[in-house]
PDB file of C-alpha atoms in Angstrom:
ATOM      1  CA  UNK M   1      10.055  -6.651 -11.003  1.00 39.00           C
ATOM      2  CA  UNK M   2       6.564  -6.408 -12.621  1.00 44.00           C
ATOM      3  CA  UNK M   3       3.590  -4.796 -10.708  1.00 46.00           C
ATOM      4  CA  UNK M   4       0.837  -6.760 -11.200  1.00 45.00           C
ATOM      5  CA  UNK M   5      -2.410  -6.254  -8.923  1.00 43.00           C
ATOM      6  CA  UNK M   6      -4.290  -9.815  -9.310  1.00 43.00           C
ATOM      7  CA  UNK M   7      -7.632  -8.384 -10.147  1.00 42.00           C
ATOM      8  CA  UNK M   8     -10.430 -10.591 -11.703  1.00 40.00           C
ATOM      9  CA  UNK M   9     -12.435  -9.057 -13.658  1.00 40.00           C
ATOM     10  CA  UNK M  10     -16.341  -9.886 -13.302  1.00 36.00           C
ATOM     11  CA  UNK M  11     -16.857 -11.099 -16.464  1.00 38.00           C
ATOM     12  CA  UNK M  12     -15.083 -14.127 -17.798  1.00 40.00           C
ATOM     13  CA  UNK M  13     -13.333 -14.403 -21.340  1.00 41.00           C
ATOM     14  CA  UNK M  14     -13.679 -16.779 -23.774  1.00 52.00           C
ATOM     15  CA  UNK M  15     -10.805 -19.165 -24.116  1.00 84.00           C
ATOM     16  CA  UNK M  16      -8.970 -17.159 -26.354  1.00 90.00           C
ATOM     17  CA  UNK M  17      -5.339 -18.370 -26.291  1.00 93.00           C
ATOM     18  CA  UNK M  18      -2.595 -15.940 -25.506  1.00 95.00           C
ATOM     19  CA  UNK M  19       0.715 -16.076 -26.639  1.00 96.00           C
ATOM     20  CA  UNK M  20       3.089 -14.244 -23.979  1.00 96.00           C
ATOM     21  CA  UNK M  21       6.663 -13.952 -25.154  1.00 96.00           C
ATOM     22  CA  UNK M  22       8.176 -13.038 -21.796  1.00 93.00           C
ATOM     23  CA  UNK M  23      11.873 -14.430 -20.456  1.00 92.00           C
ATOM     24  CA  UNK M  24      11.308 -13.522 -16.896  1.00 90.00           C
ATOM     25  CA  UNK M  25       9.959 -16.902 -15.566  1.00 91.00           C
ATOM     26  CA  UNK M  26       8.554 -14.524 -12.401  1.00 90.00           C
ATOM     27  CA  UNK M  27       6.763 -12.455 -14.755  1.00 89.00           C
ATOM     28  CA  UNK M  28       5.499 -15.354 -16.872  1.00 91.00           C
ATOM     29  CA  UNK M  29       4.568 -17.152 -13.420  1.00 91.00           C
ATOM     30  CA  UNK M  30       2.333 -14.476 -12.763  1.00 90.00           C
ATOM     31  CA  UNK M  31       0.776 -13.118 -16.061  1.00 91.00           C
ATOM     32  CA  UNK M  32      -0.404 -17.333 -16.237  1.00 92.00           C
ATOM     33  CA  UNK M  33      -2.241 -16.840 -12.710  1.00 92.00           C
ATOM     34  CA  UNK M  34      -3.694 -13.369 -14.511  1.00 93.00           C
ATOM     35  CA  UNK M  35      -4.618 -15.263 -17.832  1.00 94.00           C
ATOM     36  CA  UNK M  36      -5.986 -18.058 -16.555  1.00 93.00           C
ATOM     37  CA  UNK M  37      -8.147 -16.264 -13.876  1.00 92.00           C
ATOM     38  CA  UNK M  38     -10.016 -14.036 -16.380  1.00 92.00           C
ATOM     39  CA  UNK M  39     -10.828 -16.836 -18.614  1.00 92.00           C
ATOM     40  CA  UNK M  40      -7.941 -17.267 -20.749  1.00 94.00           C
ATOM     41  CA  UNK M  41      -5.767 -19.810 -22.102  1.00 94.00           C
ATOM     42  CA  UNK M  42      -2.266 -19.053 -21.537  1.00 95.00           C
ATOM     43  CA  UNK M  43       0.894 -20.019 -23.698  1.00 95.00           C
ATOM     44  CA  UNK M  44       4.358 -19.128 -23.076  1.00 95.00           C
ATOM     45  CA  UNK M  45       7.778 -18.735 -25.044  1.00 96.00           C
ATOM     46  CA  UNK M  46      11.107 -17.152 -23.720  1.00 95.00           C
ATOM     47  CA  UNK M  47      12.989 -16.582 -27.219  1.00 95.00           C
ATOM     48  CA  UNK M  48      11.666 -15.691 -30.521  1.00 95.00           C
ATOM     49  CA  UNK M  49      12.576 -19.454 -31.759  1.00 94.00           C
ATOM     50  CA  UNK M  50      10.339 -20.786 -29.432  1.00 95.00           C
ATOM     51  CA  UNK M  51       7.640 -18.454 -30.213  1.00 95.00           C
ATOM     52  CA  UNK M  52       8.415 -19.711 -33.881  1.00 94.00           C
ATOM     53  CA  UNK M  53       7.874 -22.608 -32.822  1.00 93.00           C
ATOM     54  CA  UNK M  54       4.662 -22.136 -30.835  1.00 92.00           C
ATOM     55  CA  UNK M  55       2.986 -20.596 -33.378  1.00 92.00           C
ATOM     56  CA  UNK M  56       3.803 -23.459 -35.965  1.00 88.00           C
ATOM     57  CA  UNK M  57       1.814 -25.729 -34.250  1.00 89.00           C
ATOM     58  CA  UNK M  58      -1.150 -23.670 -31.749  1.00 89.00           C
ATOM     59  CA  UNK M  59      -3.537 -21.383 -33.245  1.00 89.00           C
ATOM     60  CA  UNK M  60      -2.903 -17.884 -31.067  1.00 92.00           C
ATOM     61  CA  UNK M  61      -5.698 -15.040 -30.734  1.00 92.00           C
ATOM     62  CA  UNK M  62      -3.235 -12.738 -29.392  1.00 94.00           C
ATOM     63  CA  UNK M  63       0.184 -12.192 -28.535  1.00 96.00           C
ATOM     64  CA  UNK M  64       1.773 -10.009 -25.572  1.00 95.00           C
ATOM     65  CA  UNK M  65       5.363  -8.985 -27.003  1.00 95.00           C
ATOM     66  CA  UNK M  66       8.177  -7.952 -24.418  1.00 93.00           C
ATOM     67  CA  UNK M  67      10.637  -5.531 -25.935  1.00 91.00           C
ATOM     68  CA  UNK M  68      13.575  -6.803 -23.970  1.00 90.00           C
ATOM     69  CA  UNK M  69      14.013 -10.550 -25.162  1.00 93.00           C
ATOM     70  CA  UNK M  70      17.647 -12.689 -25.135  1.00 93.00           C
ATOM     71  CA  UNK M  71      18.695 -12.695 -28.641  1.00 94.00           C
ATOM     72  CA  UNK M  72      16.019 -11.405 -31.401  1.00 95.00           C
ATOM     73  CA  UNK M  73      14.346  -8.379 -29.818  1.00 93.00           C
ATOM     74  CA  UNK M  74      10.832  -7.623 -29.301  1.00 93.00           C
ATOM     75  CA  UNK M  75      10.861  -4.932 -32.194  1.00 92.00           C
ATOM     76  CA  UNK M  76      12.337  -7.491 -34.757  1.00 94.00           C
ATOM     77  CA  UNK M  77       9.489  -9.925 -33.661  1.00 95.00           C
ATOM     78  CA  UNK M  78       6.972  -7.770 -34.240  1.00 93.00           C
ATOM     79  CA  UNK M  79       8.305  -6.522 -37.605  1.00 91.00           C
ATOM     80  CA  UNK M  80       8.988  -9.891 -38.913  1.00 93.00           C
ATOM     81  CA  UNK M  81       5.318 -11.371 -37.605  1.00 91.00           C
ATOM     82  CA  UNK M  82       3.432  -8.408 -39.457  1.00 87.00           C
ATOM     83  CA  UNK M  83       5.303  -9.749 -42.991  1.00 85.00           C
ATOM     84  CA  UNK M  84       3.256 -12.545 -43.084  1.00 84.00           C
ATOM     85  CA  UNK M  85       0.177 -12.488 -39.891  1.00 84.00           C
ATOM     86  CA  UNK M  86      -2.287 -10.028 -38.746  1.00 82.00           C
ATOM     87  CA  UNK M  87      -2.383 -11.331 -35.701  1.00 89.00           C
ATOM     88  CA  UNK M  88      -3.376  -8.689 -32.471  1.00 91.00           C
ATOM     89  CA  UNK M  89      -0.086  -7.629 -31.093  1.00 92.00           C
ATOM     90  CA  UNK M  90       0.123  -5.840 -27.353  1.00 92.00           C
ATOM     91  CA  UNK M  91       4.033  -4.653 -26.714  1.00 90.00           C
ATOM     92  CA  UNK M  92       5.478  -4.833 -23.581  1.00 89.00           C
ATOM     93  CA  UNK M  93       7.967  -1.959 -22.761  1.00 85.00           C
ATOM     94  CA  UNK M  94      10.066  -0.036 -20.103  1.00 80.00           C
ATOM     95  CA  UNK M  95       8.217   2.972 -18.456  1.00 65.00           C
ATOM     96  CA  UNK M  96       9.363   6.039 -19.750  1.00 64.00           C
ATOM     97  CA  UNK M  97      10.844   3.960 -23.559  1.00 69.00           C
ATOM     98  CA  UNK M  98       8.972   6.140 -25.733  1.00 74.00           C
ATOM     99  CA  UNK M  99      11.154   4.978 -28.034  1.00 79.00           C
ATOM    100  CA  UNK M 100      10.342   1.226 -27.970  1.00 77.00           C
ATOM    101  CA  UNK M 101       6.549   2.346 -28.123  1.00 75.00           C
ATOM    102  CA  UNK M 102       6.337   4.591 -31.152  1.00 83.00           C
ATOM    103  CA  UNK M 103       8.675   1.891 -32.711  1.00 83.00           C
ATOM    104  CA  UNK M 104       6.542  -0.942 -31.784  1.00 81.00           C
ATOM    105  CA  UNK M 105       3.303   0.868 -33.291  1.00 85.00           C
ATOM    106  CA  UNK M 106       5.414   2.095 -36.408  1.00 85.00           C
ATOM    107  CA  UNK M 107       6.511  -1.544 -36.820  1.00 86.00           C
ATOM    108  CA  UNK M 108       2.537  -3.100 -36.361  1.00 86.00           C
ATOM    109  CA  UNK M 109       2.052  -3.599 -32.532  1.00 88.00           C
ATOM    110  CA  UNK M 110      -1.459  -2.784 -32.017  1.00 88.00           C
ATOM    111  CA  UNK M 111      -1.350  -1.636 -28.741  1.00 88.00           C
ATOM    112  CA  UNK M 112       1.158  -0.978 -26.109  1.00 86.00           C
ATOM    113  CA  UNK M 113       1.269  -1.299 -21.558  1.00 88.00           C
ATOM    114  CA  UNK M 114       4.408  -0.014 -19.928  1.00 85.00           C
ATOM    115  CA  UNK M 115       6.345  -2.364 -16.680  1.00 82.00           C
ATOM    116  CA  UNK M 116       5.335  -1.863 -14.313  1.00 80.00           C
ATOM    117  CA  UNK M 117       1.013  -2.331 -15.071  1.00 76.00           C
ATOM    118  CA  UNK M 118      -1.369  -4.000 -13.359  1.00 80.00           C
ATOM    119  CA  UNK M 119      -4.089  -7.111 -14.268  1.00 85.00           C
ATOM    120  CA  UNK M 120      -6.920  -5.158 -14.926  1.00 88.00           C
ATOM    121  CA  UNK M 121      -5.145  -2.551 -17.764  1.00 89.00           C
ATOM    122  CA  UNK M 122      -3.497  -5.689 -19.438  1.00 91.00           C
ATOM    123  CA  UNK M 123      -7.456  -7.924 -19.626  1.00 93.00           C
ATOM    124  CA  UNK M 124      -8.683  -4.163 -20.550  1.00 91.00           C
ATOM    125  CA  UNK M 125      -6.462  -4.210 -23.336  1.00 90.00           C
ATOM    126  CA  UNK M 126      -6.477  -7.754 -24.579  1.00 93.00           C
ATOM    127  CA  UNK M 127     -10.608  -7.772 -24.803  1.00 92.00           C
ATOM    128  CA  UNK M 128     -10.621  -4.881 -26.505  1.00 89.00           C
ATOM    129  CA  UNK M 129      -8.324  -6.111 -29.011  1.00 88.00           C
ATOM    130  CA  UNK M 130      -9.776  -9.216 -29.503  1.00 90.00           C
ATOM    131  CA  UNK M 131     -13.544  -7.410 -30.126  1.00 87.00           C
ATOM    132  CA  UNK M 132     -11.638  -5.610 -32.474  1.00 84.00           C
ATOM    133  CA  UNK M 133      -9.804  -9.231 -34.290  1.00 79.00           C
ATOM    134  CA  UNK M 134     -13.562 -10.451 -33.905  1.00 78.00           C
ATOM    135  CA  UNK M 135     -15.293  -7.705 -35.380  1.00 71.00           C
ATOM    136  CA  UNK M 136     -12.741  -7.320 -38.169  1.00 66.00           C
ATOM    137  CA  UNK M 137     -12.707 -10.665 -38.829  1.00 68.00           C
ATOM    138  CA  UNK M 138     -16.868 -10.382 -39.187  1.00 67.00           C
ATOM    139  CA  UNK M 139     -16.763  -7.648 -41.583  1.00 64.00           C
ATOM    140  CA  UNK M 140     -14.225  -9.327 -43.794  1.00 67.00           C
ATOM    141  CA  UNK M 141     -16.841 -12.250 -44.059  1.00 68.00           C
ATOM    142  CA  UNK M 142     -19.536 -10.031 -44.600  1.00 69.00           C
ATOM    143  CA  UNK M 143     -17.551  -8.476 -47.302  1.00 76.00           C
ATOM    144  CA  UNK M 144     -16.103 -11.679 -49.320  1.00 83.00           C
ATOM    145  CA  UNK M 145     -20.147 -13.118 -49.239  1.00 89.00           C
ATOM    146  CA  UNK M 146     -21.002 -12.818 -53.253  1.00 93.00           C
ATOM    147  CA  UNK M 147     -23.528 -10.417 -53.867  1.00 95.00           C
ATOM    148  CA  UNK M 148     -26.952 -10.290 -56.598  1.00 96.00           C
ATOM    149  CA  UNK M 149     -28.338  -7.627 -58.497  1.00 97.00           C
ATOM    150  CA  UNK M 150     -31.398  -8.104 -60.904  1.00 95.00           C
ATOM    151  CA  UNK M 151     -30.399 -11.604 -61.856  1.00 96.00           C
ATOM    152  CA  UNK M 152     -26.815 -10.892 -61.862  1.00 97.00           C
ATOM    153  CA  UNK M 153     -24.192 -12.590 -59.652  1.00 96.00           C
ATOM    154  CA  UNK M 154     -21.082 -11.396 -58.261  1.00 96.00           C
ATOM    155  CA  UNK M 155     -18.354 -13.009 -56.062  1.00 94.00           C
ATOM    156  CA  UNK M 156     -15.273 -10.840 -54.284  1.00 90.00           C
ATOM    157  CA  UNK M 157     -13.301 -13.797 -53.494  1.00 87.00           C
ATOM    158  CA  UNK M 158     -13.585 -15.671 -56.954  1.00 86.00           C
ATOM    159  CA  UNK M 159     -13.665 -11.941 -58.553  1.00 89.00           C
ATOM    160  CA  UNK M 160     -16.318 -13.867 -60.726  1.00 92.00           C
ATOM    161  CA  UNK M 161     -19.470 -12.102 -62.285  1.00 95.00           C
ATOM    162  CA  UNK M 162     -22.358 -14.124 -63.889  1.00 96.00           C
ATOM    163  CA  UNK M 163     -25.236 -12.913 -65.754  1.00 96.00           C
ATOM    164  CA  UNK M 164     -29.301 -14.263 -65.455  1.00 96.00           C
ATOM    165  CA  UNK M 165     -28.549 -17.381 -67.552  1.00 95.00           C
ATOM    166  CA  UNK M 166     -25.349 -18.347 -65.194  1.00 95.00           C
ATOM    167  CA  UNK M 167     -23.047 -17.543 -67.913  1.00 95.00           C
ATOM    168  CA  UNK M 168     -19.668 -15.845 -66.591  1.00 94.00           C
ATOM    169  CA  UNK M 169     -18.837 -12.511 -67.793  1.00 93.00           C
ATOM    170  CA  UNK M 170     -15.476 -11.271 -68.374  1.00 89.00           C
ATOM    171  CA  UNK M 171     -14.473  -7.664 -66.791  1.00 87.00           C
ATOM    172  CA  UNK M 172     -10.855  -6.507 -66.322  1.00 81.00           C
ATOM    173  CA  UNK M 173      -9.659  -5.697 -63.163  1.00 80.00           C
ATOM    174  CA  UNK M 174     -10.392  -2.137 -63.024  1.00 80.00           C
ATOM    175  CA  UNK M 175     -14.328  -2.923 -64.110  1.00 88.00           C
ATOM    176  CA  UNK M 176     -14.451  -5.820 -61.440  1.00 90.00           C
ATOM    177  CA  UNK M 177     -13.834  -3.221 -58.977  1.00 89.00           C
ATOM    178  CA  UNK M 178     -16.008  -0.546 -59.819  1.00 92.00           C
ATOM    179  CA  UNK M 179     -18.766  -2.435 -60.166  1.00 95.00           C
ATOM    180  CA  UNK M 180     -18.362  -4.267 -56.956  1.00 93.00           C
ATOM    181  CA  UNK M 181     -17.711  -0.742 -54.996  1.00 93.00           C
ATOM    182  CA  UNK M 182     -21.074   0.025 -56.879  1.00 96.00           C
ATOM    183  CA  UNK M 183     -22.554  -3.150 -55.791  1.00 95.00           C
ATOM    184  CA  UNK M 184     -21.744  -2.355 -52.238  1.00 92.00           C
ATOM    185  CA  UNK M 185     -23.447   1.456 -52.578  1.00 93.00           C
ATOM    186  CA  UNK M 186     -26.035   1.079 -54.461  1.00 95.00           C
ATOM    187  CA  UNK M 187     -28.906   3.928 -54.133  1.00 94.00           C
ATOM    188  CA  UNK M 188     -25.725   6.205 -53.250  1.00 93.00           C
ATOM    189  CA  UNK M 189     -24.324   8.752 -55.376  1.00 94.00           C
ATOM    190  CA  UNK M 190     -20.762   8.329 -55.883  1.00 94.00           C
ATOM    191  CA  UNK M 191     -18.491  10.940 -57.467  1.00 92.00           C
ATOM    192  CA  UNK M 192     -15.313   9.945 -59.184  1.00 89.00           C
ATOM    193  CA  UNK M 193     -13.177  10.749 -56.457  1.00 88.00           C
ATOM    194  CA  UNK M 194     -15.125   8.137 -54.188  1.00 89.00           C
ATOM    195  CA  UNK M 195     -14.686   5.517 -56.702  1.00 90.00           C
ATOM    196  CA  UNK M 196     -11.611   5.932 -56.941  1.00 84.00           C
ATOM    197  CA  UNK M 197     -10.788   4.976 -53.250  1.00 83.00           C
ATOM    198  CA  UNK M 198     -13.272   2.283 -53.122  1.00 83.00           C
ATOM    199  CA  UNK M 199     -12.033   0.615 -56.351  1.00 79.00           C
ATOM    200  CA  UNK M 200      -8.850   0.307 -54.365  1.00 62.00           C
ATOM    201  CA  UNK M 201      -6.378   1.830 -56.816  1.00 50.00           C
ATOM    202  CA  UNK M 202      -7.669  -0.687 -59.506  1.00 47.00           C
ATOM    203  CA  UNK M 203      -8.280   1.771 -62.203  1.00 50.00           C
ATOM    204  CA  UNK M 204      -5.980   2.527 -65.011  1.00 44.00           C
ATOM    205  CA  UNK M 205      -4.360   5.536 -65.269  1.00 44.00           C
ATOM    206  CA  UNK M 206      -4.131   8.978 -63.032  1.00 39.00           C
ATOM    207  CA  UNK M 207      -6.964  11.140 -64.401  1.00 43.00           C
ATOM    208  CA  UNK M 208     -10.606  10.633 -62.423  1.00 50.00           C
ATOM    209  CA  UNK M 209     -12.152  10.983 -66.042  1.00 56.00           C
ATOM    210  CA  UNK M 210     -10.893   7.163 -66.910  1.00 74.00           C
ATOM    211  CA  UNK M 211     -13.421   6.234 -65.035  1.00 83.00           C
ATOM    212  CA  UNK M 212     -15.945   7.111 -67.290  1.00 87.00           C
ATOM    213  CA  UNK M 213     -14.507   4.823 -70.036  1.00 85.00           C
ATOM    214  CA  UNK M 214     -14.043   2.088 -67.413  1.00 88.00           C
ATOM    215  CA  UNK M 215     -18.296   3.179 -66.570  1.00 91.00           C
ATOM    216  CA  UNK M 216     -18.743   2.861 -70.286  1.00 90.00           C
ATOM    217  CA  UNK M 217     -17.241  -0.314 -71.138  1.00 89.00           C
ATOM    218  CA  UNK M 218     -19.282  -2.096 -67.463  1.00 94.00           C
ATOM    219  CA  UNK M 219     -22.675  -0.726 -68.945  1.00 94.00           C
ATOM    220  CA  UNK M 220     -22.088  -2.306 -72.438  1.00 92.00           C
ATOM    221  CA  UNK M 221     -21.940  -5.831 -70.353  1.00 93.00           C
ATOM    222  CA  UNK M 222     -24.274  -5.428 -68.096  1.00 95.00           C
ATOM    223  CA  UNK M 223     -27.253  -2.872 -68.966  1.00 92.00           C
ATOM    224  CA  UNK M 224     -30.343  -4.438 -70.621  1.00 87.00           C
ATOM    225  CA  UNK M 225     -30.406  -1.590 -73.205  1.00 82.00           C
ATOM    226  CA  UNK M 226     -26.418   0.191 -73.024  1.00 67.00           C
ATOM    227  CA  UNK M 227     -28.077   3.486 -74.494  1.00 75.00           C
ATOM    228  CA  UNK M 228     -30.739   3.211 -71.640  1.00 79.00           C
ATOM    229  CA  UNK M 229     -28.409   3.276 -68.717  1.00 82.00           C
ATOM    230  CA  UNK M 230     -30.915   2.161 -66.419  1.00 91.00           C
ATOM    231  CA  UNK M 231     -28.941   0.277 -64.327  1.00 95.00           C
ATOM    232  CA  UNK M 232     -25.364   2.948 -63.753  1.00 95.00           C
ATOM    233  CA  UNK M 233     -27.237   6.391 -63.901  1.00 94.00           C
ATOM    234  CA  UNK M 234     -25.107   9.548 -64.468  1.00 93.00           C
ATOM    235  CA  UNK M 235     -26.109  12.151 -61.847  1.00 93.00           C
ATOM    236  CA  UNK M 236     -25.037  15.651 -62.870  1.00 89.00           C
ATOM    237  CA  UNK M 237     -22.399  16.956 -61.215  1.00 86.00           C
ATOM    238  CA  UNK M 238     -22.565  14.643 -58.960  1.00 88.00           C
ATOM    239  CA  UNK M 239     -21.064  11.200 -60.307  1.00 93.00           C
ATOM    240  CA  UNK M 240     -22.985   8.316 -60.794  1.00 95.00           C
ATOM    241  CA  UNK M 241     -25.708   6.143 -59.153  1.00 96.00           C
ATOM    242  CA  UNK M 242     -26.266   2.336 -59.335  1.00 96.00           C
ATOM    243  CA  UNK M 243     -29.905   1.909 -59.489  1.00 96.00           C
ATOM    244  CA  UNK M 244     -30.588  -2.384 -58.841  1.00 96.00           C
ATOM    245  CA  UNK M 245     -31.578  -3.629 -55.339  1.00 96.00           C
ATOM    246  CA  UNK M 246     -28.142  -5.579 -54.069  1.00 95.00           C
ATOM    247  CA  UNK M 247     -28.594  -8.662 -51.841  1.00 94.00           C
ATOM    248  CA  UNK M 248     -26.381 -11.457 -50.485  1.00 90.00           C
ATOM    249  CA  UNK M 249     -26.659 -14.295 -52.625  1.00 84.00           C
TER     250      UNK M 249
END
C-alpha cells in the first residue's frame, strides 16, 4: 500500500492538469485528495489505452507514470510518449528497483519517487517540473521571436532573412545558421569551435576551416562593402565577431 502523508503545501498551484496513470484505485483515490488539495487538476487512467485515450482529447501539463501497469508497462509508455511529446514525465517505481529508475530516465522520464513517498516529495517534484516545462517553454518563445540587425530581418521559425528594402535573401542552410548563432552573440567573439555547436551541426563538412567559406559566402550577402567586413569582423586568433546591434523585431 502507498504511504502518503496528506500534507498541503502553503502555497497553492495553478490548475495545471495531471495525468496519473495508476491501476490501484486506493492509490488513485488518494493521489486525487493530494492533487486536488495543492491546487491541481487531477486526471486518471488505469491502462496505457486509456491514457491514449486521455491524452487524445485533454491537454496534460504533466504525467505521473507507474512502472507496474496491467498490460503495456510503465517503461514502454514512457518510451513510446517521448517518440512523439515532450511532455514532463515523473515515474513511479518499487523502492529499491534501481532498475526501473535508470531505465525510466534512459528511456525520457524526467524525474523519478519510489512507493512508498509521501504528498509533499511528489507536489515538490511536480512544481519543479512544471517551472522547468514553463521556463523551457519561455525560452523557446524567446528564441523563435525574429530578430533585426541594421535594417536586416531575420526569422528562426520561417528560417527567412530580408534585407533594408524587405526583399528576401537566399542563404543555404549552413549560412542560415551561422548567421543566426551570430545574431544571437553579437559583440561576442566566437571561435570556430563555438560555431560549430551553435550552428547545430548545420555546416558542411568535418573540418572547422569550412566555416570560413560558409563566413565568406554570408558577408558577400549581407556586408555593405564585402571587402570592408564591417559587419562579421575576423578577430585574430580568436574567431570572429558580429559587430550590428541585434533586437527583437
Amino acid at each position: 500500500m502507498l504511504a502518503l502523508e496528506h500534507d498541503v503545501l502553503p502555497t497553492p498551484a495553478t490548475q495545471a492538469r495531471i495525468l496519473c496513470v495508476e491501476d490501484d484505485p486506493e492509490i488513485a483515490h488518494m493521489l486525487s485528495d493530494v492533487l486536488e488539495d495543492n491546487g491541481f487538476a487531477p486526471m486518471f487512467a488505469g491502462t496505457a489505452s486509456e491514457m491514449d485515450a486521455l491524452l487524445q482529447r485533454e491537454s496534460i501539463d504533466l504525467v505521473v507514470l507507474d512502472v507496474m501497469l496491467p498490460g503495456e508497462d510503465g517503461l514502454s509508455i514512457c518510451r513510446r510518449l517521448r517518440q512523439w511529446s515532450s511532455i514532463p514525465i515523473i515515474m513511479v517505481t518499487a523502492r529499491g528497483e534501481d532498475l526501473d529508475r535508470i531505465l525510466g530516465l534512459e528511456l525520457g522520464a524526467d524525474d523519478y519517487v519510489t512507493k512508498p513517498f509521501n504528498s509533499r516529495e511528489l507536489m515538490a517534484r511536480i512544481r519543479a517540473l512544471l517551472r522547468r516545462a514553463d521556463s523551457g517553454a519561455a525560452t523557446m518563445r524567446h528564441r523563435a521571436r525574429p530578430l533585426t540587425f541594421a535594417g536586416w530581418r531575420i526569422d528562426p521559425t520561417r528560417r527567412e532573412l530580408h534585407d533594408p528594402t524587405g526583399v528576401r535573401i537566399t542563404l543555404t542552410s549552413a549560412e542560415f545558421d551561422l548567421l543566426l548563432a551570430f545574431c544571437r552573440h553579437p559583440g561576442q567573439v566566437l571561435s570556430r569551435e563555438q560555431l560549430i555547436d551553435l550552428a547545430q551541426g548545420g555546416l558542411a563538412g568535418p573540418v572547422e576551416r569550412s566555416i570560413d567559406v560558409h563566413i565568406s559566402r554570408i558577408r558577400q550577402k549581407i556586408e555593405p562593402d564585402p571587402q570592408d567586413r564591417s559587419m562579421i569582423k575576423t578577430v585574430r586568433l580568436g574567431g570572429y565577431l558580429f559587430t550590428p546591434v541585434v533586437e527583437p523585431a
